[in-house]
Amino acid sequence: MSRRTRRMVVSAVAGGLFALGVVAPGPAAAPLPRAAQADGPTVPEPREPRPPLLPADFQGTGRYIVRDLGIDVPFSWQGRDGNSQMTAGGPEHPIWFTNLIYENTLYTLTYRWPNIPLFPPRACSKIPGFFNRQIFNDKLKTARYVGPEILQGDQDRHVDHWRVGVVGGSTVPGEFFRFPIALGDIYVDQHDPSRWWQVLQFGLQNLFDPELDEWFTMDTFEHRPGEVTLPDRCPPPTP
């Protein structure tokens, strides 16, 4: 199994994905009001916004960034009828890979990466098991809400910041053995959680990067069907 087989599970998580150029999280807005006056009516506690959602049909463009390697390349993310494909870089860039959720199957194919030989060409990894958009969105429902923020760039974007992770070991609170596998910070539009603007990801899915740290930002994200194409190098999906 390829060392990048978990890239789609977390980065998408996955949760432009991901050019504002490099967009850094702006300062968080003031905390949501939670207090009530002792001698007055109770102030209703604000409702938590809806968690991120990957739509069935979409098109997005942006940048994919690996800062410790000095890499900043074009990025696209597209979806059609529940299938989706993200592509970073191309033949003329230092990195080039594509990940797909295609007909209930997860694929990852790395064409180019620093210190990875171009020949023989790397095989397309078809990840064992059943995986689709619904499973991905179910995982996003476990994300924790961090708060409202502003992504600063050519156009400031008001977003909700969410954090989702994959942890191995015990799920019981307390002094039990557990270890981190992957972590994703997802920034979605405050008015539409199915419109993604940035994802920061850290973890074992980024093993080709010495710092295990990569991210993507979006310039555009539209709700209209994109183009999703399974590369010829990839085996057909499991029936």
Coordinates of N, CA and C in Angstrom, one line a residue:
M1 N 0.8 -1.2 0.0 CA 0.0 0.0 0.0 C 0.9 1.2 0.0
S2 N 0.6 2.2 -0.8 CA 1.3 3.4 -0.9 C 1.4 4.2 0.5
R3 N 2.5 4.8 0.7 CA 2.6 5.6 2.0 C 1.7 6.8 2.0
R4 N 1.0 7.1 0.8 CA 0.1 8.3 0.8 C -1.3 7.9 0.7
T5 N -1.6 6.6 1.1 CA -3.0 6.2 0.9 C -4.0 6.8 1.8
R6 N -3.6 7.5 2.8 CA -4.6 8.2 3.7 C -4.8 9.6 3.3
R7 N -4.1 10.1 2.2 CA -4.2 11.5 1.9 C -5.6 12.0 1.8
M8 N -6.5 11.3 1.0 CA -7.8 11.8 0.8 C -8.7 11.7 2.0
V9 N -8.4 10.7 2.9 CA -9.2 10.5 4.1 C -9.2 11.7 5.0
V10 N -8.0 12.3 5.1 CA -7.9 13.4 6.0 C -7.9 14.7 5.3
S11 N -7.3 14.8 4.2 CA -7.2 16.1 3.6 C -8.6 16.5 3.0
A12 N -9.5 16.3 2.9 CA -10.6 16.6 2.5 C -10.8 16.7 2.7
V13 N -10.0 16.2 4.4 CA -9.5 16.0 5.4 C -8.8 15.6 4.6
A14 N -11.9 15.9 2.7 CA -11.8 15.9 2.5 C -11.9 15.8 2.2
G15 N -11.5 15.8 3.2 CA -12.3 16.4 3.7 C -11.8 16.9 2.9
G16 N -8.8 23.1 -2.2 CA -9.1 24.2 -2.5 C -10.0 23.7 -3.0
L17 N -9.2 22.1 -3.4 CA -9.1 22.4 -2.0 C -7.9 23.2 -2.1
F18 N -8.4 23.5 -2.4 CA -7.8 23.9 -1.3 C -6.8 24.4 -2.1
A19 N -6.1 32.3 -6.4 CA -5.1 32.2 -5.3 C -5.1 33.4 -4.6
L20 N -5.7 33.0 -3.5 CA -5.5 34.1 -2.5 C -4.0 34.2 -2.2
G21 N -3.1 33.5 -2.9 CA -1.7 33.4 -2.5 C -1.8 32.4 -1.3
V22 N -0.8 32.6 -0.5 CA -0.9 31.8 0.8 C -1.8 32.5 1.7
V23 N -2.8 31.8 2.2 CA -3.8 32.4 3.0 C -3.6 31.9 4.4
A24 N -3.3 32.8 5.4 CA -3.1 32.4 6.7 C -4.4 32.7 7.5
P25 N -4.8 31.9 8.5 CA -5.9 32.2 9.3 C -5.8 33.5 10.0
G26 N -6.9 34.3 9.8 CA -6.9 35.7 10.4 C -7.2 35.6 11.9
P27 N -7.3 36.7 12.6 CA -7.6 36.7 14.0 C -9.0 36.2 14.2
A28 N -9.2 35.4 15.2 CA -10.6 35.0 15.5 C -11.5 36.1 16.0
A29 N -12.7 36.0 15.6 CA -13.7 37.0 16.1 C -13.9 36.9 17.6
A30 N -14.6 37.8 18.1 CA -14.9 37.8 19.6 C -15.7 36.5 19.9
P31 N -15.5 36.0 21.1 CA -16.2 34.8 21.5 C -17.7 35.0 21.4
L32 N -18.3 33.9 21.1 CA -19.8 33.9 21.0 C -20.4 34.2 22.4
P33 N -21.4 35.0 22.5 CA -22.0 35.4 23.8 C -22.6 34.2 24.5
R34 N -22.3 34.0 25.7 CA -22.8 32.8 26.5 C -23.4 33.2 27.8
A35 N -23.1 34.4 28.3 CA -23.6 34.8 29.6 C -25.0 35.3 29.6
A36 N -25.7 35.2 30.7 CA -27.1 35.7 30.8 C -27.1 36.6 32.1
Q37 N -27.9 37.7 32.0 CA -28.0 38.6 33.2 C -28.8 37.9 34.3
A38 N -28.3 38.0 35.5 CA -28.8 37.3 36.7 C -30.3 37.7 36.9
D39 N -30.6 39.0 36.7 CA -31.9 39.5 37.1 C -32.8 39.7 35.8
G40 N -32.4 39.3 34.7 CA -33.1 39.5 33.5 C -33.4 38.1 32.8
P41 N -34.0 38.2 31.6 CA -34.3 37.0 30.9 C -33.1 36.3 30.4
T42 N -33.2 35.0 30.4 CA -32.0 34.2 30.0 C -31.7 34.4 28.5
V43 N -30.4 34.6 28.2 CA -30.0 34.8 26.8 C -29.8 33.4 26.2
P44 N -30.5 33.1 25.1 CA -30.4 31.8 24.6 C -28.9 31.5 24.1
E45 N -28.4 30.3 24.3 CA -27.1 30.0 23.9 C -27.0 29.9 22.4
P46 N -26.1 30.5 21.7 CA -26.0 30.4 20.3 C -25.8 29.0 19.8
R47 N -26.5 28.7 18.7 CA -26.4 27.3 18.1 C -25.0 27.2 17.4
E48 N -24.5 26.0 17.5 CA -23.2 25.7 16.8 C -23.5 25.6 15.3
P49 N -22.7 26.1 14.4 CA -23.0 26.0 13.0 C -22.9 24.6 12.5
R50 N -23.4 24.4 11.3 CA -23.3 23.0 10.7 C -21.9 22.7 10.4
P51 N -21.5 21.4 10.5 CA -20.1 21.0 10.2 C -19.9 21.0 8.7
P52 N -18.6 20.9 8.3 CA -18.3 20.9 6.9 C -19.0 19.7 6.1
L53 N -19.3 20.0 4.9 CA -20.0 19.0 4.0 C -19.4 19.0 2.6
L54 N -19.0 17.8 2.1 CA -18.5 17.7 0.8 C -19.7 17.5 -0.2
P55 N -20.0 18.5 -1.1 CA -21.2 18.4 -1.9 C -21.0 17.3 -3.0
A56 N -22.1 16.9 -3.7 CA -22.0 15.9 -4.7 C -21.4 16.5 -6.0
D57 N -21.7 17.8 -6.3 CA -21.2 18.5 -7.5 C -20.5 19.8 -7.2
F58 N -19.3 20.0 -7.7 CA -18.6 21.2 -7.4 C -17.4 21.4 -8.2
Q59 N -16.9 22.6 -8.3 CA -15.6 22.9 -9.0 C -14.9 23.9 -8.1
G60 N -13.6 23.7 -7.9 CA -12.8 24.6 -7.2 C -11.3 24.6 -7.6
T61 N -10.7 25.8 -7.5 CA -9.3 26.0 -7.9 C -8.6 26.8 -6.8
G62 N -7.3 26.5 -6.7 CA -6.5 27.2 -5.7 C -5.1 26.8 -5.7
R63 N -4.4 26.7 -4.6 CA -3.0 26.4 -4.5 C -2.8 25.3 -3.5
Y64 N -1.8 24.4 -3.8 CA -1.4 23.4 -2.8 C 0.0 23.8 -2.4
I65 N 0.2 23.7 -1.0 CA 1.4 24.3 -0.5 C 2.1 23.3 0.5
V66 N 3.4 23.1 0.3 CA 4.3 22.4 1.2 C 5.4 23.3 1.5
R67 N 5.2 24.1 2.6 CA 6.1 25.2 2.9 C 7.5 24.8 3.2
D68 N 7.7 23.7 3.9 CA 9.1 23.3 4.3 C 9.9 22.9 3.0
L69 N 9.3 22.5 1.9 CA 10.0 22.2 0.7 C 9.9 23.4 -0.3
G70 N 9.3 24.5 0.1 CA 9.3 25.6 -0.8 C 8.4 25.4 -2.0
I71 N 7.3 24.6 -1.8 CA 6.4 24.2 -2.9 C 5.1 25.0 -2.8
D72 N 4.7 25.6 -3.9 CA 3.4 26.3 -4.0 C 2.9 26.1 -5.5
V73 N 2.0 25.2 -5.7 CA 1.6 24.8 -7.0 C 0.1 24.9 -7.2
P74 N -0.4 25.0 -8.5 CA -1.8 25.0 -8.7 C -2.5 23.8 -8.2
F75 N -3.8 24.0 -7.8 CA -4.6 22.9 -7.2 C -6.0 23.0 -7.7
S76 N -6.6 21.8 -8.0 CA -8.0 21.8 -8.4 C -8.7 20.7 -7.6
W77 N -10.0 20.9 -7.4 CA -10.8 19.9 -6.7 C -12.2 19.9 -7.4
Q78 N -12.6 18.8 -7.8 CA -13.9 18.8 -8.6 C -14.7 17.6 -8.2
G79 N -16.0 17.7 -8.3 CA -16.9 16.6 -7.9 C -18.0 16.5 -8.9
R80 N -18.5 15.3 -9.2 CA -19.6 15.1 -10.1 C -20.3 13.8 -9.7
D81 N -21.6 14.0 -9.4 CA -22.5 12.8 -9.0 C -21.9 12.0 -7.8
G82 N -21.2 12.7 -6.9 CA -20.7 12.1 -5.7 C -19.3 11.6 -5.8
N83 N -18.8 11.4 -7.0 CA -17.4 11.2 -7.2 C -16.6 12.5 -7.1
S84 N -15.3 12.4 -6.7 CA -14.5 13.7 -6.6 C -13.1 13.4 -6.9
Q85 N -12.4 14.4 -7.3 CA -10.9 14.3 -7.7 C -10.2 15.6 -7.3
M86 N -9.1 15.4 -6.6 CA -8.2 16.6 -6.4 C -6.9 16.3 -7.1
T87 N -6.3 17.4 -7.7 CA -5.1 17.3 -8.4 C -4.2 18.5 -8.0
A88 N -3.0 18.2 -7.6 CA -2.0 19.2 -7.3 C -0.8 19.2 -8.2
G89 N -0.4 20.3 -8.8 CA 0.7 20.4 -9.6 C 0.4 19.8 -11.0
G90 N 1.5 19.5 -11.7 CA 1.4 18.9 -13.1 C 2.8 18.5 -13.5
P91 N 3.0 18.2 -14.8 CA 4.3 17.7 -15.3 C 5.4 18.7 -15.2
E92 N 5.0 20.0 -15.2 CA 6.1 21.0 -15.1 C 6.4 21.5 -13.7
H93 N 5.7 20.9 -12.7 CA 5.9 21.3 -11.3 C 6.7 20.3 -10.5
P94 N 7.2 20.7 -9.3 CA 8.0 19.7 -8.5 C 7.2 18.6 -7.9
I95 N 5.9 18.9 -7.7 CA 5.0 17.8 -7.2 C 3.8 17.7 -8.2
W96 N 3.3 16.5 -8.3 CA 2.1 16.2 -9.1 C 1.5 14.9 -8.6
F97 N 0.3 15.1 -8.1 CA -0.5 13.9 -7.6 C -1.9 14.1 -7.8
T98 N -2.7 13.0 -7.8 CA -4.1 13.1 -7.9 C -4.7 12.1 -6.9
N99 N -5.8 12.5 -6.2 CA -6.6 11.6 -5.3 C -8.0 11.6 -5.8
L100 N -8.6 10.4 -5.7 CA -10.0 10.3 -6.1 C -10.9 9.5 -5.1
I101 N -12.1 9.9 -5.0 CA -13.2 9.1 -4.5 C -14.0 8.7 -5.7
Y102 N -14.0 7.5 -6.2 CA -14.5 7.1 -7.5 C -15.3 5.8 -7.4
E103 N -16.6 5.9 -7.5 CA -17.5 4.7 -7.5 C -17.2 3.8 -6.3
N104 N -17.3 4.5 -5.1 CA -17.1 3.8 -3.8 C -15.7 3.2 -3.6
T105 N -14.7 3.8 -4.2 CA -13.4 3.4 -4.1 C -12.5 4.6 -3.9
L106 N -11.4 4.5 -3.1 CA -10.5 5.5 -2.8 C -9.2 5.2 -3.6
Y107 N -8.7 6.2 -4.3 CA -7.5 6.0 -5.1 C -6.5 7.2 -4.8
T108 N -5.2 6.9 -4.9 CA -4.2 7.9 -4.9 C -3.1 7.6 -5.8
L109 N -2.6 8.6 -6.6 CA -1.6 8.3 -7.6 C -0.6 9.5 -7.6
T110 N 0.7 9.2 -7.2 CA 1.7 10.3 -7.2 C 2.5 10.1 -8.4
Y111 N 2.5 11.1 -9.3 CA 3.4 11.2 -10.5 C 4.8 11.7 -10.2
R112 N 4.8 12.7 -9.3 CA 6.1 13.4 -9.1 C 6.2 13.9 -7.7
W113 N 7.4 13.8 -7.1 CA 7.6 14.3 -5.7 C 9.1 14.3 -5.6
P114 N 9.7 15.3 -4.8 CA 11.1 15.4 -4.6 C 11.7 14.1 -4.1
N115 N 12.8 13.6 -4.7 CA 13.5 12.4 -4.3 C 12.7 11.1 -4.5
I116 N 11.6 11.2 -5.2 CA 10.9 10.0 -5.6 C 11.2 9.7 -7.1
P117 N 11.8 8.6 -7.5 CA 12.2 8.3 -8.9 C 11.0 8.4 -9.8
L118 N 11.3 9.0 -11.0 CA 10.2 9.1 -12.0 C 10.0 7.7 -12.7
F119 N 11.1 6.9 -12.7 CA 11.1 5.6 -13.4 C 11.6 4.6 -12.5
P120 N 10.9 3.4 -12.4 CA 9.6 3.2 -13.2 C 8.5 4.0 -12.6
P121 N 7.5 4.3 -13.4 CA 6.4 5.1 -12.9 C 5.7 4.4 -11.7
R122 N 5.3 5.2 -10.7 CA 4.6 4.6 -9.5 C 3.2 4.1 -9.9
A123 N 2.9 3.0 -9.3 CA 1.6 2.4 -9.5 C 0.5 3.3 -8.8
C124 N -0.7 3.2 -9.4 CA -1.9 3.9 -8.7 C -2.3 3.0 -7.6
S125 N -2.5 3.6 -6.4 CA -2.9 2.8 -5.2 C -4.4 2.8 -5.1
K126 N -5.0 1.6 -5.2 CA -6.4 1.5 -4.9 C -6.6 1.0 -3.5
I127 N -7.2 1.8 -2.7 CA -7.2 1.5 -1.2 C -8.3 0.5 -1.0
P128 N -7.9 -0.6 -0.3 CA -8.9 -1.7 0.0 C -10.1 -1.1 0.8
G129 N -11.2 -1.7 0.5 CA -12.4 -1.4 1.3 C -13.4 -0.5 0.5
F130 N -14.5 -0.2 1.1 CA -15.6 0.6 0.6 C -15.5 2.0 1.1
F131 N -15.4 3.0 0.2 CA -15.3 4.4 0.7 C -16.0 5.3 -0.3
N132 N -16.8 6.2 0.2 CA -17.5 7.1 -0.7 C -17.8 8.5 0.0
R133 N -18.5 9.4 -0.7 CA -18.7 10.7 -0.2 C -19.5 10.7 1.1
Q134 N -20.5 9.7 1.2 CA -21.3 9.6 2.5 C -20.4 9.3 3.7
I135 N -19.5 8.3 3.5 CA -18.6 7.9 4.6 C -17.7 9.1 5.0
F136 N -17.3 9.8 4.0 CA -16.4 11.0 4.3 C -17.2 12.1 5.0
N137 N -18.4 12.3 4.6 CA -19.2 13.3 5.3 C -19.6 12.9 6.7
D138 N -19.8 11.6 6.9 CA -20.1 11.1 8.2 C -18.9 11.3 9.2
K139 N -17.7 11.2 8.6 CA -16.5 11.5 9.5 C -16.4 13.0 9.8
L140 N -16.8 13.8 8.8 CA -16.8 15.3 9.1 C -17.8 15.7 10.2
K141 N -18.8 14.9 10.4 CA -19.8 15.2 11.5 C -19.1 15.1 12.8
T142 N -18.0 14.4 13.0 CA -17.3 14.3 14.2 C -16.3 15.5 14.5
A143 N -16.2 16.4 13.5 CA -15.3 17.5 13.6 C -15.7 18.4 14.8
R144 N -14.7 19.0 15.4 CA -15.0 19.9 16.6 C -14.9 21.4 16.1
Y145 N -15.9 22.2 16.5 CA -16.0 23.6 16.1 C -15.0 24.4 16.9
V146 N -14.1 25.1 16.2 CA -13.1 26.0 16.9 C -13.6 27.4 17.0
G147 N -14.2 27.9 16.0 CA -14.8 29.3 16.1 C -14.8 30.0 14.7
P148 N -15.4 31.2 14.7 CA -15.4 32.0 13.5 C -14.1 32.7 13.3
E149 N -13.6 32.8 12.1 CA -12.4 33.4 11.8 C -12.5 34.1 10.4
I150 N -11.4 34.9 10.1 CA -11.3 35.6 8.8 C -10.0 35.2 8.1
L151 N -10.1 34.6 6.9 CA -9.0 34.3 6.1 C -8.7 35.6 5.3
Q152 N -7.5 36.1 5.5 CA -7.1 37.4 4.9 C -6.4 37.1 3.6
G153 N -6.7 37.8 2.5 CA -6.1 37.7 1.2 C -6.6 38.8 0.3
D154 N -6.6 38.5 -1.0 CA -7.1 39.5 -1.9 C -8.6 39.8 -1.6
Q155 N -9.2 38.8 -1.1 CA -10.6 38.9 -0.7 C -10.8 38.2 0.7
D156 N -11.1 39.0 1.7 CA -11.2 38.4 3.0 C -12.4 37.5 3.0
R157 N -12.3 36.3 3.7 CA -13.4 35.4 3.7 C -13.7 35.1 5.1
H158 N -15.0 35.2 5.5 CA -15.5 34.9 6.8 C -15.8 33.4 6.8
V159 N -15.1 32.7 7.7 CA -15.2 31.2 7.7 C -15.5 30.7 9.1
D160 N -15.9 29.5 9.2 CA -16.0 28.7 10.4 C -14.8 27.7 10.4
H161 N -14.1 27.7 11.5 CA -12.9 26.8 11.6 C -13.3 25.5 12.3
W162 N -13.1 24.4 11.7 CA -13.3 23.1 12.3 C -12.1 22.2 12.4
R163 N -12.0 21.3 13.3 CA -10.9 20.4 13.4 C -11.4 19.0 13.5
V164 N -10.8 18.1 12.6 CA -11.1 16.7 12.6 C -9.8 15.9 12.6
G165 N -9.8 14.8 13.3 CA -8.6 14.0 13.4 C -8.9 12.5 13.4
V166 N -7.8 11.8 13.2 CA -7.8 10.3 13.3 C -6.8 9.9 14.4
V167 N -7.3 9.2 15.4 CA -6.4 8.8 16.5 C -6.5 7.3 16.7
G168 N -5.3 6.7 16.9 CA -5.3 5.3 17.2 C -5.3 5.0 18.7
G169 N -5.7 3.8 19.1 CA -5.7 3.5 20.5 C -7.1 3.7 21.2
S170 N -7.1 3.8 22.5 CA -8.3 3.8 23.3 C -9.1 5.1 23.0
T171 N -10.4 5.0 23.0 CA -11.4 6.1 22.9 C -11.9 6.5 24.2
V172 N -11.5 5.9 25.3 CA -12.0 6.2 26.7 C -11.2 7.3 27.3
P173 N -11.8 8.3 27.8 CA -11.0 9.4 28.5 C -10.2 8.9 29.6
G174 N -9.1 9.6 29.9 CA -8.3 9.2 31.0 C -6.9 8.7 30.5
E175 N -6.2 8.0 31.4 CA -4.8 7.6 31.2 C -4.8 6.2 30.5
F176 N -5.1 6.3 29.2 CA -5.1 5.1 28.3 C -4.2 5.4 27.1
F177 N -3.6 4.3 26.5 CA -2.7 4.5 25.4 C -3.5 4.9 24.2
R178 N -3.0 6.0 23.5 CA -3.5 6.4 22.2 C -2.4 7.2 21.5
F179 N -2.5 7.3 20.2 CA -1.5 8.0 19.4 C -2.1 8.7 18.2
P180 N -1.6 9.9 17.9 CA -2.2 10.7 16.8 C -1.8 10.1 15.4
I181 N -2.7 10.1 14.5 CA -2.4 9.6 13.1 C -2.5 10.8 12.1
A182 N -3.5 11.5 12.2 CA -3.7 12.6 11.3 C -4.6 13.7 11.9
L183 N -4.4 14.9 11.4 CA -5.2 16.1 11.9 C -5.4 17.0 10.8
G184 N -6.7 17.5 10.7 CA -7.1 18.4 9.6 C -7.8 19.6 10.2
D185 N -7.4 20.8 9.8 CA -8.2 22.0 10.1 C -8.9 22.5 8.9
I186 N -10.2 22.6 8.9 CA -11.0 22.9 7.8 C -11.7 24.2 8.0
Y187 N -11.7 25.1 6.9 CA -12.3 26.4 7.0 C -13.3 26.5 5.9
V188 N -14.6 26.6 6.3 CA -15.7 26.6 5.4 C -16.5 27.9 5.5
D189 N -17.2 28.3 4.5 CA -17.9 29.6 4.4 C -18.9 29.6 5.6
Q190 N -19.0 30.7 6.3 CA -19.9 30.8 7.4 C -21.4 30.6 7.0
H191 N -21.8 31.0 5.8 CA -23.1 30.8 5.4 C -23.4 29.6 4.6
D192 N -22.4 28.8 4.3 CA -22.5 27.6 3.5 C -21.4 26.6 3.8
P193 N -21.6 25.7 4.7 CA -20.5 24.8 5.1 C -20.1 23.8 4.0
S194 N -20.8 23.8 2.8 CA -20.4 23.0 1.7 C -19.5 23.8 0.7
R195 N -19.1 25.0 1.1 CA -18.2 25.8 0.3 C -16.9 25.9 1.1
W196 N -15.8 25.2 0.6 CA -14.6 25.0 1.3 C -13.6 26.1 0.8
W197 N -12.8 26.7 1.8 CA -11.9 27.7 1.4 C -10.4 27.4 1.8
Q198 N -10.2 26.5 2.8 CA -8.9 26.2 3.2 C -8.9 24.9 4.0
V199 N -7.8 24.1 3.9 CA -7.6 22.9 4.7 C -6.1 22.8 5.1
L200 N -5.8 22.8 6.3 CA -4.5 22.5 6.8 C -4.4 21.1 7.3
Q201 N -3.4 20.3 6.9 CA -3.4 18.9 7.3 C -2.0 18.5 7.8
F202 N -2.0 17.7 8.8 CA -0.7 17.2 9.4 C -0.9 15.8 9.8
G203 N 0.1 14.9 9.5 CA 0.0 13.6 9.9 C 0.7 12.6 8.9
L204 N 0.4 11.3 9.2 CA 1.1 10.2 8.5 C 0.7 10.2 7.0
Q205 N -0.4 10.7 6.7 CA -0.8 10.7 5.3 C 0.1 11.6 4.4
N206 N 1.0 12.4 5.1 CA 1.9 13.3 4.4 C 3.4 12.7 4.5
L207 N 3.6 11.4 4.5 CA 4.9 10.9 4.8 C 6.0 11.3 3.8
F208 N 5.6 11.7 2.6 CA 6.7 12.2 1.6 C 7.3 13.5 2.1
D209 N 6.6 14.2 3.0 CA 7.0 15.6 3.4 C 7.7 15.4 4.8
P210 N 9.0 15.9 4.9 CA 9.7 15.7 6.2 C 9.0 16.3 7.4
E211 N 8.2 17.3 7.2 CA 7.5 17.9 8.4 C 6.1 17.4 8.5
L212 N 5.7 16.5 7.6 CA 4.3 15.9 7.6 C 3.2 16.9 7.6
D213 N 3.5 18.1 6.9 CA 2.7 19.3 7.0 C 2.4 19.8 5.7
E214 N 1.2 19.8 5.2 CA 0.8 20.3 3.9 C -0.6 21.0 4.0
W215 N -0.9 21.9 3.1 CA -2.2 22.5 3.1 C -2.6 23.0 1.7
F216 N -3.9 23.4 1.6 CA -4.3 23.9 0.3 C -5.3 25.0 0.6
T217 N -5.4 26.0 -0.3 CA -6.3 27.1 -0.2 C -7.1 27.2 -1.5
M218 N -8.2 27.8 -1.4 CA -9.1 27.9 -2.6 C -9.3 29.4 -3.0
D219 N -9.2 29.6 -4.3 CA -9.6 30.9 -4.9 C -11.0 30.9 -5.3
T220 N -11.5 29.8 -5.8 CA -12.9 29.6 -6.3 C -13.5 28.3 -5.8
F221 N -14.8 28.3 -5.6 CA -15.5 27.1 -5.2 C -16.9 27.3 -5.6
E222 N -17.3 26.6 -6.7 CA -18.7 26.7 -7.2 C -19.4 25.4 -7.2
H223 N -20.8 25.6 -7.0 CA -21.6 24.4 -6.9 C -22.2 24.0 -8.3
R224 N -21.3 23.6 -9.2 CA -21.7 23.0 -10.5 C -20.8 21.9 -10.8
P225 N -21.3 20.9 -11.5 CA -20.6 19.6 -11.7 C -19.2 19.9 -12.4
G226 N -18.2 19.2 -11.8 CA -16.9 19.3 -12.4 C -16.6 18.0 -13.2
E227 N -15.3 17.9 -13.5 CA -14.8 16.7 -14.3 C -14.0 15.8 -13.4
V228 N -14.4 14.6 -13.4 CA -13.7 13.5 -12.6 C -13.3 12.4 -13.5
T229 N -12.0 12.1 -13.6 CA -11.5 11.1 -14.6 C -10.6 10.2 -13.9
L230 N -10.9 8.9 -13.9 CA -10.0 7.9 -13.3 C -8.8 7.7 -14.3
P231 N -7.6 7.9 -13.8 CA -6.4 7.8 -14.7 C -6.3 6.4 -15.2
D232 N -5.8 6.2 -16.5 CA -5.6 4.9 -17.1 C -4.8 4.0 -16.2
R233 N -3.9 4.6 -15.5 CA -3.0 3.8 -14.6 C -3.7 3.1 -13.5
C234 N -4.9 3.5 -13.1 CA -5.6 3.0 -12.0 C -6.5 1.8 -12.4
P235 N -6.5 0.8 -11.5 CA -7.4 -0.3 -11.8 C -8.9 0.1 -11.6
P236 N -9.8 -0.6 -12.2 CA -11.2 -0.3 -12.1 C -11.7 -0.4 -10.7
P237 N -12.8 0.3 -10.4 CA -13.3 0.2 -9.0 C -13.9 -1.2 -8.7
T238 N -14.0 -1.5 -7.5 CA -14.6 -2.8 -7.1 C -16.1 -2.7 -7.3
P239 N -16.6 -3.8 -8.0 CA -18.1 -3.8 -8.2 C -18.9 -3.8 -6.9

